[in-house]
Coordinates of C-alpha atoms and ligand atoms in Angstrom, one line a residue:
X47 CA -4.8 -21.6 -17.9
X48 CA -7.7 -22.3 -16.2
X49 CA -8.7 -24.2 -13.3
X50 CA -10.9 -25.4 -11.0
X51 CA -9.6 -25.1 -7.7
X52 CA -12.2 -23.7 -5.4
X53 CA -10.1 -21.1 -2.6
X54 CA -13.5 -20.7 -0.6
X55 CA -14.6 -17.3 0.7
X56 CA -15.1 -14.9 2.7
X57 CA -17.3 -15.7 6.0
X58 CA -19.2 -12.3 6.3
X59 CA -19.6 -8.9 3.8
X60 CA -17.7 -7.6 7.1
X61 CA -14.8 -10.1 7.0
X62 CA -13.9 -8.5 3.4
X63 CA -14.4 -5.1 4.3
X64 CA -11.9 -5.8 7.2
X65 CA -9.6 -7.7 5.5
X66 CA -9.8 -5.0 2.8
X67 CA -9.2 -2.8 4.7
X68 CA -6.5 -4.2 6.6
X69 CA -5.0 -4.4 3.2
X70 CA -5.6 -0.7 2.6
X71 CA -4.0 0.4 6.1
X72 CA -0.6 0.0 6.5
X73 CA 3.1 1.1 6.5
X74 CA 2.0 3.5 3.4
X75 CA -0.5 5.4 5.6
X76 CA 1.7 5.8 8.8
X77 CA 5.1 5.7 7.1
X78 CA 4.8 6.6 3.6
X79 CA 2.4 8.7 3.5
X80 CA 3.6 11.4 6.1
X81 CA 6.8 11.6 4.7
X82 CA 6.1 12.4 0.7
X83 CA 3.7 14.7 1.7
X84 CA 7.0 16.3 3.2
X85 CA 9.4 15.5 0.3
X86 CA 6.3 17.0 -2.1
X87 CA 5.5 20.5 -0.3
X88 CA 2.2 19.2 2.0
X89 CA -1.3 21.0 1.3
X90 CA -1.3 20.9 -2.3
X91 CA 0.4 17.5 -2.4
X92 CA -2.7 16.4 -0.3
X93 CA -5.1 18.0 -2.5
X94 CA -3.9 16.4 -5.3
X95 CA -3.5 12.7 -3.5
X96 CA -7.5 13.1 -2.2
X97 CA -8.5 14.2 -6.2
X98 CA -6.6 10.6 -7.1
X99 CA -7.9 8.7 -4.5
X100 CA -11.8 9.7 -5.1
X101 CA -11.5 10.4 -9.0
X102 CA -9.3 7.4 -10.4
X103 CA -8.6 5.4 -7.0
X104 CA -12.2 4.5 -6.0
X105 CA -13.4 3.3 -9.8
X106 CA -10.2 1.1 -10.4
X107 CA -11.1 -0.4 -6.9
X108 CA -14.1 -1.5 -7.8
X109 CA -12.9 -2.6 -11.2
X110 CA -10.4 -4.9 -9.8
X111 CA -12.5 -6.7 -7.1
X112 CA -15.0 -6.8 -9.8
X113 CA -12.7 -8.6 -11.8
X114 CA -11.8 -10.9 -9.0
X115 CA -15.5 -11.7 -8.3
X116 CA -16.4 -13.0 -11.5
X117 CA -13.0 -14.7 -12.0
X118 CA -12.8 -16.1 -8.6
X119 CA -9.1 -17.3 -9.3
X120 CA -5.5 -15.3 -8.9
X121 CA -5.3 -12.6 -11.1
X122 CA -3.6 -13.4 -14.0
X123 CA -6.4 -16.5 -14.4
X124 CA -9.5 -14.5 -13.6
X125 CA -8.7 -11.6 -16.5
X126 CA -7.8 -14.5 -18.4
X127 CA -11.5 -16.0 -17.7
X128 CA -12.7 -13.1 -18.3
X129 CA -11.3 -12.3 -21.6
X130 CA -12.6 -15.5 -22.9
X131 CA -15.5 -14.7 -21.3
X132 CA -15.6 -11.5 -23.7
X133 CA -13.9 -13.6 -26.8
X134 CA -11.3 -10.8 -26.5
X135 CA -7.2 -12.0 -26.3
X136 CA -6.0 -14.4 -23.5
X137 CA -3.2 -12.0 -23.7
X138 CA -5.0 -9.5 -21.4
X139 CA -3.9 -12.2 -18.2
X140 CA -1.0 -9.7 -18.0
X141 CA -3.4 -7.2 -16.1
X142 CA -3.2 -9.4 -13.3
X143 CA 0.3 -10.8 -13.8
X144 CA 1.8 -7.3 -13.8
X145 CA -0.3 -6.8 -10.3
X146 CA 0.9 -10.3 -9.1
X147 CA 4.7 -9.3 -9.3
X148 CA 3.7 -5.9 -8.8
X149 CA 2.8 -7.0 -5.0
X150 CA 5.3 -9.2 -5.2
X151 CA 7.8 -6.4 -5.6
X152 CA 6.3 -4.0 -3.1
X153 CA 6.9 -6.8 -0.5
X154 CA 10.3 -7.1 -0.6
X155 CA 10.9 -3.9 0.6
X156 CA 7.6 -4.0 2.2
X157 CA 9.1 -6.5 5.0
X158 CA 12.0 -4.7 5.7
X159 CA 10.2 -2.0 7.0
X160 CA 7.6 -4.0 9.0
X161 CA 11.1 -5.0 10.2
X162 CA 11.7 -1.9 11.7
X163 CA 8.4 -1.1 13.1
X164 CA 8.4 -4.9 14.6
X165 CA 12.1 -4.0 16.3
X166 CA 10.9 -0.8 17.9
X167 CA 8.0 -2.6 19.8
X168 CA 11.3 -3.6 22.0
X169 CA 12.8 -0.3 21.4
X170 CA 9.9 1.3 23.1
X171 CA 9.2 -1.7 25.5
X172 CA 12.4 -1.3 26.5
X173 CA 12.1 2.0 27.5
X174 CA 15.4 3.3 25.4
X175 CA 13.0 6.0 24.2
X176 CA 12.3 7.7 27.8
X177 CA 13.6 11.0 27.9
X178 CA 15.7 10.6 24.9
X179 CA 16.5 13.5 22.9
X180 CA 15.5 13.9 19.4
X181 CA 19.9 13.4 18.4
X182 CA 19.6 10.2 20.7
X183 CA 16.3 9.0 19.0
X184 CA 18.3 9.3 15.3
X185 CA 21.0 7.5 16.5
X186 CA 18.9 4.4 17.5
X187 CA 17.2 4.9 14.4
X188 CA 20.8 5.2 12.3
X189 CA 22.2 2.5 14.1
X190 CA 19.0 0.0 13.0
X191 CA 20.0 0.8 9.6
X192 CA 23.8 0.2 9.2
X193 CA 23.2 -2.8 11.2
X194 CA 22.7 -5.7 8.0
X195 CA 22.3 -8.8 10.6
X196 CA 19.8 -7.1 13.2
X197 CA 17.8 -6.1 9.7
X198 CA 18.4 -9.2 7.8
X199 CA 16.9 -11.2 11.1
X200 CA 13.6 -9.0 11.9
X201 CA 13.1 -8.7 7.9
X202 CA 13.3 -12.9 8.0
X203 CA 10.9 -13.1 11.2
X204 CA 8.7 -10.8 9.4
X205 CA 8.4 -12.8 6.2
X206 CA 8.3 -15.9 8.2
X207 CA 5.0 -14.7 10.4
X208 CA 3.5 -13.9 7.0
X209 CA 3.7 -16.7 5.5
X210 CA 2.4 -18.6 7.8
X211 CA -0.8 -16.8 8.4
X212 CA -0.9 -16.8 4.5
X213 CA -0.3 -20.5 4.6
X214 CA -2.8 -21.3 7.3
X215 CA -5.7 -20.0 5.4
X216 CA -7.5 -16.8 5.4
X217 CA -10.0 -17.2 7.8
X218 CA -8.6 -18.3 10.8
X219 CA -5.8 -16.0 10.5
X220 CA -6.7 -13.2 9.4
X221 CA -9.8 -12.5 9.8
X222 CA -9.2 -13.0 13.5
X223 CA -6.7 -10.5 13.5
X224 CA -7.9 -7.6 11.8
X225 CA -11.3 -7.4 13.6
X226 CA -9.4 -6.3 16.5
X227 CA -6.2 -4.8 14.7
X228 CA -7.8 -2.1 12.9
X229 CA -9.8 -0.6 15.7
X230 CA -7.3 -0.8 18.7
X231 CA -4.8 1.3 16.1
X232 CA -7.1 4.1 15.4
X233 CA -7.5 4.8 19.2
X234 CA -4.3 4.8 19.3
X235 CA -3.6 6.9 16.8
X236 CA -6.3 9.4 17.7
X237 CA -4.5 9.3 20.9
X238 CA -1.4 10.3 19.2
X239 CA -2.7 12.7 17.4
X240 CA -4.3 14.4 20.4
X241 CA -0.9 14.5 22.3
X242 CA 0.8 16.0 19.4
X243 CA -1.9 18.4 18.8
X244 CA -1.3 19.9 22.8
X245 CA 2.3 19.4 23.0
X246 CA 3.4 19.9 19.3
X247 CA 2.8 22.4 16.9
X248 CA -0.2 22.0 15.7
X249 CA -1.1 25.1 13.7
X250 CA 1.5 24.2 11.5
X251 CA 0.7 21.3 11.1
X252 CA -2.5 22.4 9.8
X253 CA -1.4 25.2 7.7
X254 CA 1.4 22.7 6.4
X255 CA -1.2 19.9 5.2
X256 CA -4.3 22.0 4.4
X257 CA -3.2 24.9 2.8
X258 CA -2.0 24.5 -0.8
X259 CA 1.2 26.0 -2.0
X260 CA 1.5 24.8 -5.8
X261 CA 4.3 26.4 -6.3
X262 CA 5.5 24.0 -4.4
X263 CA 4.3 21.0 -6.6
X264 CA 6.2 19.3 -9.4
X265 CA 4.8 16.9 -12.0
X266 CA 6.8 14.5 -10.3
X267 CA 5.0 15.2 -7.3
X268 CA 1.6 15.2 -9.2
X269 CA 2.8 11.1 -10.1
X270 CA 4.2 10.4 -7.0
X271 CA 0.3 11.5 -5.5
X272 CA -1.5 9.1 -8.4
X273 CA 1.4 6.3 -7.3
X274 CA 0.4 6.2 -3.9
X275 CA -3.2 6.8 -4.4
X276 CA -2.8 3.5 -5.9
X277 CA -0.6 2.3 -3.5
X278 CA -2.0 3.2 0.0
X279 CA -5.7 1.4 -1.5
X280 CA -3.5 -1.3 -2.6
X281 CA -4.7 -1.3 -6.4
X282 CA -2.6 -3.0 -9.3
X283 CA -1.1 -5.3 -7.1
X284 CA -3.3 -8.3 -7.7
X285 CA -4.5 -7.5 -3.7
X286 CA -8.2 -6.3 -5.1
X287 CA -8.3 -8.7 -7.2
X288 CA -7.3 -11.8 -5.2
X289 CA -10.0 -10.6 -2.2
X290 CA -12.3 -10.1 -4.5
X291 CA -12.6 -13.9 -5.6
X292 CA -13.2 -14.4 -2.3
X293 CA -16.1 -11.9 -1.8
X294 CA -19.6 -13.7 -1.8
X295 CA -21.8 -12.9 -4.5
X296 CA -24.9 -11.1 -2.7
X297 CA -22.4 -8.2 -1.0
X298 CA -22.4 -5.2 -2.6
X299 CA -18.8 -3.8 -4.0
X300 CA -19.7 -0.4 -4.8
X301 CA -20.5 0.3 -1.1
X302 CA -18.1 -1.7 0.6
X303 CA -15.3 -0.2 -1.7
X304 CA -16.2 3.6 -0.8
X305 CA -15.8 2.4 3.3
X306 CA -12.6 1.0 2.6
X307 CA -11.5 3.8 0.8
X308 CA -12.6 6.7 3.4
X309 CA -11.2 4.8 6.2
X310 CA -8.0 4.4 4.5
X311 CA -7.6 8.3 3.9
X312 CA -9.3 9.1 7.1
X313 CA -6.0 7.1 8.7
X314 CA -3.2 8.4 6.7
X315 CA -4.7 11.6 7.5
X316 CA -5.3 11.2 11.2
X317 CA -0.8 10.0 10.6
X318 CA 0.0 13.4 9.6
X319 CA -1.5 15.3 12.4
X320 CA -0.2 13.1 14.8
X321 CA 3.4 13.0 13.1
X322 CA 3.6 16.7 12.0
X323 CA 3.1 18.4 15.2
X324 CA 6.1 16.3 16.9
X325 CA 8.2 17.2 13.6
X326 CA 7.3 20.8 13.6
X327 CA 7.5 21.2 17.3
X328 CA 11.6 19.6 17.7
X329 CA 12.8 21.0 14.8
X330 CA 13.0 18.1 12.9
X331 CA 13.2 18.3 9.0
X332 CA 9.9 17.6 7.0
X333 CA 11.9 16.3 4.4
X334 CA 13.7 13.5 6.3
X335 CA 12.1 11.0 4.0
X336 CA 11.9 7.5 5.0
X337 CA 12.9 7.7 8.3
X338 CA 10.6 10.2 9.7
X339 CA 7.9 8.3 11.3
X340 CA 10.6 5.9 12.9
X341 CA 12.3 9.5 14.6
X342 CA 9.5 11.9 15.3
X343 CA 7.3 9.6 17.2
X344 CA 9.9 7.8 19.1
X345 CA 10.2 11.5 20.5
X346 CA 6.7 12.1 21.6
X347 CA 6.9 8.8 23.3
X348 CA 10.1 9.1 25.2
X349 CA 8.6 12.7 26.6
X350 CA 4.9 11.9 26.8
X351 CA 2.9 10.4 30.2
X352 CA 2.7 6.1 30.0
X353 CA 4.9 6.6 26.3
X354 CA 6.7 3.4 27.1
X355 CA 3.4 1.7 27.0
X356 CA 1.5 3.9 24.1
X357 CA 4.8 3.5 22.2
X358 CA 4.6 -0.3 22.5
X359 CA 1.4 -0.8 21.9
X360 CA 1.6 1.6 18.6
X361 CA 4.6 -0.4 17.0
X362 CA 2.6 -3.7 17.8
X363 CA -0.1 -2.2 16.0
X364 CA 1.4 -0.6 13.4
X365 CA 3.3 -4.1 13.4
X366 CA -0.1 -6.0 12.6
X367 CA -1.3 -3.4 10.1
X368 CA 2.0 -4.2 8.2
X369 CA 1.0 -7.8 8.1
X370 CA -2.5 -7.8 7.2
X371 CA -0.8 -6.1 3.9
X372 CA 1.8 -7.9 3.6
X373 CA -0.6 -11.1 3.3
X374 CA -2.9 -9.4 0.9
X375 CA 0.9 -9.0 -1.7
X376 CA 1.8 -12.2 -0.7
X377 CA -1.8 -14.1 -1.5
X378 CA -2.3 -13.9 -5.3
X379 CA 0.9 -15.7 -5.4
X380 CA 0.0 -18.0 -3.5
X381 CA -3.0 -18.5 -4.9
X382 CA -1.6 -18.9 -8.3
X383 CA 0.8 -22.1 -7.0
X384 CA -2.2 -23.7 -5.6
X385 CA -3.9 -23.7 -9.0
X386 CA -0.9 -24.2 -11.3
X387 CA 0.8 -26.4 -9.4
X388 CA -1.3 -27.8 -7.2
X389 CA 0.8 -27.1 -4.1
X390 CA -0.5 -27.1 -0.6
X391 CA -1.4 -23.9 0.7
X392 CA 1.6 -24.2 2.9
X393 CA 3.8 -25.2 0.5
X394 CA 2.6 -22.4 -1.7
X395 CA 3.4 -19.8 1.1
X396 CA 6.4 -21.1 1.7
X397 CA 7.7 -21.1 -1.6
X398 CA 6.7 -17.5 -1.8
X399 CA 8.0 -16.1 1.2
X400 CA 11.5 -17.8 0.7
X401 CA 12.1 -16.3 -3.1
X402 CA 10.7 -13.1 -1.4
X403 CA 13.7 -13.5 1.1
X404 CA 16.1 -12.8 -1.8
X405 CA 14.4 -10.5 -3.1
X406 CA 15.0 -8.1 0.4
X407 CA 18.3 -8.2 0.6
X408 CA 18.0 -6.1 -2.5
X409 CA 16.5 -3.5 -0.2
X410 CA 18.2 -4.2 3.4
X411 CA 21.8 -3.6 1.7
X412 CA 20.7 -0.5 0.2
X413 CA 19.6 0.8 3.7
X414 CA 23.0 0.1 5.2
X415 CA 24.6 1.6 2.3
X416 CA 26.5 -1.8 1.1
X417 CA 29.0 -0.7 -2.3
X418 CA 26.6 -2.9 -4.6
X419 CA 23.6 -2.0 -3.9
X420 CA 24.1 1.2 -5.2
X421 CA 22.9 2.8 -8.3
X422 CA 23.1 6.2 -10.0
X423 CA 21.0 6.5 -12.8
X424 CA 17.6 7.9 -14.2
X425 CA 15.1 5.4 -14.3
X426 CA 11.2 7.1 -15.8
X427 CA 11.7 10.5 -14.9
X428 CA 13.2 10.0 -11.1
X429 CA 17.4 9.7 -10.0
X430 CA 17.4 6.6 -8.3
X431 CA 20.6 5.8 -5.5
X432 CA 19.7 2.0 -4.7
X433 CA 17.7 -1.2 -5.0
X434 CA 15.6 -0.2 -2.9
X435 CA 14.9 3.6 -4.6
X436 CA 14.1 1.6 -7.8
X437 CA 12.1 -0.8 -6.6
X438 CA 9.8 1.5 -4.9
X439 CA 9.7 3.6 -8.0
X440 CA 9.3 1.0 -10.2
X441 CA 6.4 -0.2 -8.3
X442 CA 4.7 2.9 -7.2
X443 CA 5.6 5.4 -9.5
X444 CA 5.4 2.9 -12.9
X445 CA 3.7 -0.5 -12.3
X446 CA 0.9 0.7 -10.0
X447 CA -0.2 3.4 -12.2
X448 CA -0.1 1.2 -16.0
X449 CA -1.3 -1.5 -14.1
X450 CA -4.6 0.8 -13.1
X451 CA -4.7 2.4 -16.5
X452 CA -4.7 -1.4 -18.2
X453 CA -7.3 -2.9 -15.6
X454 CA -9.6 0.7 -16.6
X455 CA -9.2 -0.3 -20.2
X456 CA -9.8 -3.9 -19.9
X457 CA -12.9 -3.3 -18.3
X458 CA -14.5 -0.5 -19.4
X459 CA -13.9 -1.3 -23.4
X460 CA -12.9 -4.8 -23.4
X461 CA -15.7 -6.9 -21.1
X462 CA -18.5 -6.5 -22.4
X463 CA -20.9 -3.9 -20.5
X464 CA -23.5 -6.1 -19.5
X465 CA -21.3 -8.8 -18.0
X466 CA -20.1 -5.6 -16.1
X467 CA -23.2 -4.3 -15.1
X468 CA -24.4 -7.4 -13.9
X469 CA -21.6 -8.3 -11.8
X470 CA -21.5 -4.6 -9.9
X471 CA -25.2 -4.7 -10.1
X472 CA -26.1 -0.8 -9.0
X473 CA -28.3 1.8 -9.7
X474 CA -28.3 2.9 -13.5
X475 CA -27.4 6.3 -12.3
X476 CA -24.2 5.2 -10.2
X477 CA -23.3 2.6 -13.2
X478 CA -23.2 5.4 -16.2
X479 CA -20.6 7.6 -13.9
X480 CA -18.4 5.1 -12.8
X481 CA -18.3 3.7 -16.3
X482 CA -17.6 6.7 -17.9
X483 CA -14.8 7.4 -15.0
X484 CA -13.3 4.5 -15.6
X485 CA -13.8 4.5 -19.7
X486 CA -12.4 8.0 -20.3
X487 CA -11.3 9.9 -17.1
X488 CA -9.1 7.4 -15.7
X489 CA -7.3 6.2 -19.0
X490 CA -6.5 10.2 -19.7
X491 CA -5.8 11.4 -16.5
X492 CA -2.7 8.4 -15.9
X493 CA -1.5 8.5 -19.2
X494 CA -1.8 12.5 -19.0
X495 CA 0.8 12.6 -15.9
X496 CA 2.3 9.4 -16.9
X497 CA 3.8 10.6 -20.4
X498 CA 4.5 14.2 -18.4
X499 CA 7.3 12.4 -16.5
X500 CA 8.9 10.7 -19.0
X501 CA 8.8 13.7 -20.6
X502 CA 6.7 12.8 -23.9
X503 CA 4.5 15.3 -23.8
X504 CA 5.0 18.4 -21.3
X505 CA 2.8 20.9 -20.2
X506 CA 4.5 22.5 -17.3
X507 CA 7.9 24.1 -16.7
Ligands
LIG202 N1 -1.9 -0.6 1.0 C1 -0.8 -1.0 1.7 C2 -0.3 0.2 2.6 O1 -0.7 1.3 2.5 C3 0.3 -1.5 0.9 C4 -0.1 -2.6 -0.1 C5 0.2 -2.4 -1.4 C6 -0.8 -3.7 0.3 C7 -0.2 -3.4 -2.3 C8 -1.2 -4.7 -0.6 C9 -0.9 -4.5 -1.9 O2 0.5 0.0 3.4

């Protein structure tokens, strides 16, 4: 359905790019991304994530916010627009539903771990890190995880922060708070990176990210890459699509899009070499999987000059870049009660944030190991253990990338071309390649690995 509810937009081309980006940068560049690259081998793993990113990543990007500029409604209502727009089936609305529950999904786990990074500002303020040795540092970490009430309570404080920034409007929340966000935590990172780089082991860090082993890659690994490719720029997860109906008409996506992306890689980059050399240099595993950012740079902290207050001013920050994503899932939603029910904004938030509070106990359980939350079956290609093992593959590894392929189709062969054109409004020569990207290369290259893990078609070992 629909409607005419007008959500306002965007104060400056800056304000989106901010807020984008603030999307883009989160817990998937600092903690996800440093620990696949670990669980998938490193350098060719990277390789293969910066081909994804650039190739399929970029183009879908500017699909979606496309799609949310000429909508200008949540994402299941703008396609819809838009597919009446282009007589084609109302039915195409599921490109932005499956987003909408997509980041709806990715949330509930989403908040536990902003959870974590929100409880080790007062780890680290505390100073329990100080001199600590890497066996101490894992048992603070363990101990976080087998507690369900200390999770259950920063994973409700978390979902209650976000939804009321979400329900107080974009602008004066957010905007506010990623103009100063997103900066302070590069420094900070940089600084990171530059104590790990002297006191760490940095040359293996370097041969570990940058120089490609593919023996060492797996198909799985290849989708795992395309997943969070999608995931890390926040794509298929009505995010784009939803800050793109807010995006005033004059700004130019193509360009504001390609910023966002680089600095997005740029910072998940910058994560490794800060993480890696700390890994490398104690002995820790590369491998350890989730909670590897949460152990290894505790340990440079405890050891490092001022680390009580780099370490607490990290975990605020990574803190607020967990936010400014978790109110980019959280808005579509939002923004689809406001128009179909005509709740309040508030209202709307809350709503969303308390049905998203059931939803994480799905994920806290399975981190403290409860009986019944967990699983032991084969779900598309990958052995999942717990809730919250499926729900991250579900999301990543299955919505994300079907969601991307479907919002290629719809709009390089569904909208019509010259609706397109107009509305990215570029040179001719940039148009044709992104078109055909997103008309041929994209469709092929997800279904390609996509139908490789579920073992449909193979082509590898
Ligand atoms: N891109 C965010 C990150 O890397 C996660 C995210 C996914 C945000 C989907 C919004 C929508 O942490």
């Amino acid at each position: 359905m629909s409607t005419n509810v007008d959500h306002g937009q965007w104060s400056s081309r800056l304000a989106f790019i901010l807020a984008a980006t603030g999307s883009a940068v989160g817990l998937g560049n600092v903690w996800k991304f440093p620990y696949i690259m670990g669980e998938n081998g490193g350098g060719a793993f990277v390789i293969v994530y910066l081909v994804c990113i650039f190739a399929i990543g970029i183009p879908v990007m500017m699909a979606e916010v496309l799609i949310g500029r000429r909508g200008r409604q949540s994402p299941g209502n703008s396609v819809r627009a838009l597919a009446l727009e282009a007589k084609a089936s109302t039915k195409w609305s599921l490109v932005g539903w499956v987003g909408l529950i997509a980041g709806f999904l990715i949330l509930s786990f989403y908040a536990v771990i902003a959870g974590w990074a929100v409880s080790y500002i007062f780890e680290s303020a505390a100073g329990n890190f100080v001199g600590a040795s890497p066996e101490k540092i894992q048992t603070i970490f363990n101990d976080l995880q087998n507690d369900s009430s200390t999770l259950i309570l920063w994973t409700t404080i978390v979902l209650a922060v976000t939804g009321l920034i979400v329900g107080k409007g974009l602008k004066n929340g957010l905007e506010k708070a990623v103009t100063y966000a997103m900066p302070t935590m590069f420094l900070l990172l940089l600084i990171i990176a530059g104590y790990a780089a002297i006191n760490g082991d940095f040359a293996q860090t370097i041969r570990f990210m940058f120089y490609p082993d593919f023996s060492k890659l797996t198909f799985s690994g290849v989708l795992i890459a395309l997943g969070h490719a999608f995931f890390t720029l926040s794509l298929a997860s009505g995010a784009m699509m939803i800050y793109g109906a807010y995006l005033p008409q004059k700004t130019s996506i193509a360009q504001s899009v390609v910023a966002i992306a680089i600095a997005d890689t740029v910072i998940a980059l910058i994560a490794g070499m800060a993480i890696y050399p700390i890994v490398f240099g104690n002995g820790l595993e590369a491998t350890a999987g989730p909670g590897l950012v949460f152990v290894s740079l505790p340990i440079a902290f405890g050891q490092m000059w001022g680390g009580i207050v780099f370490g607490t001013i990290f975990f605020v920050m990574l803190g607020f870049a967990a936010f400014t994503s978790a109110i980019a899932m959280v808005e579509s939603a939002v923004a689809w009660l406001v128009e179909r029910l005509s709740f309040t904004r508030g209202k709307a938030a809350l709503t969303a944030v308390v049905s998203l509070w059931f939803v994480s106990m799905l994920t806290v359980f399975s981190f403290t190991g409860a009986e019944w939350a967990k699983l032991d079956f084969v779900f598309v290609g990958k052995h999942v253990s717990n809730y919250f093992e499926l729900i991250d593959h579900l999301t990543a590894d299955v919505l994300l990338p079907l969601g991307g392929l479907a919002t290629a189709i719809f709009v390089a062969w569904v909208m019509q071309k010259e609706a397109v054109a107009q509305e990215l409004n570029v040179s001719e020569k940039v148009f044709s390649v992104w078109y055909v990207t997103l008309r041929w290369f994209t469709p092929i290259a997800v279904l390609f690995v996509f139908l490789n893990l579920i073992g449909l078609v193979s082509f590898s070992s």
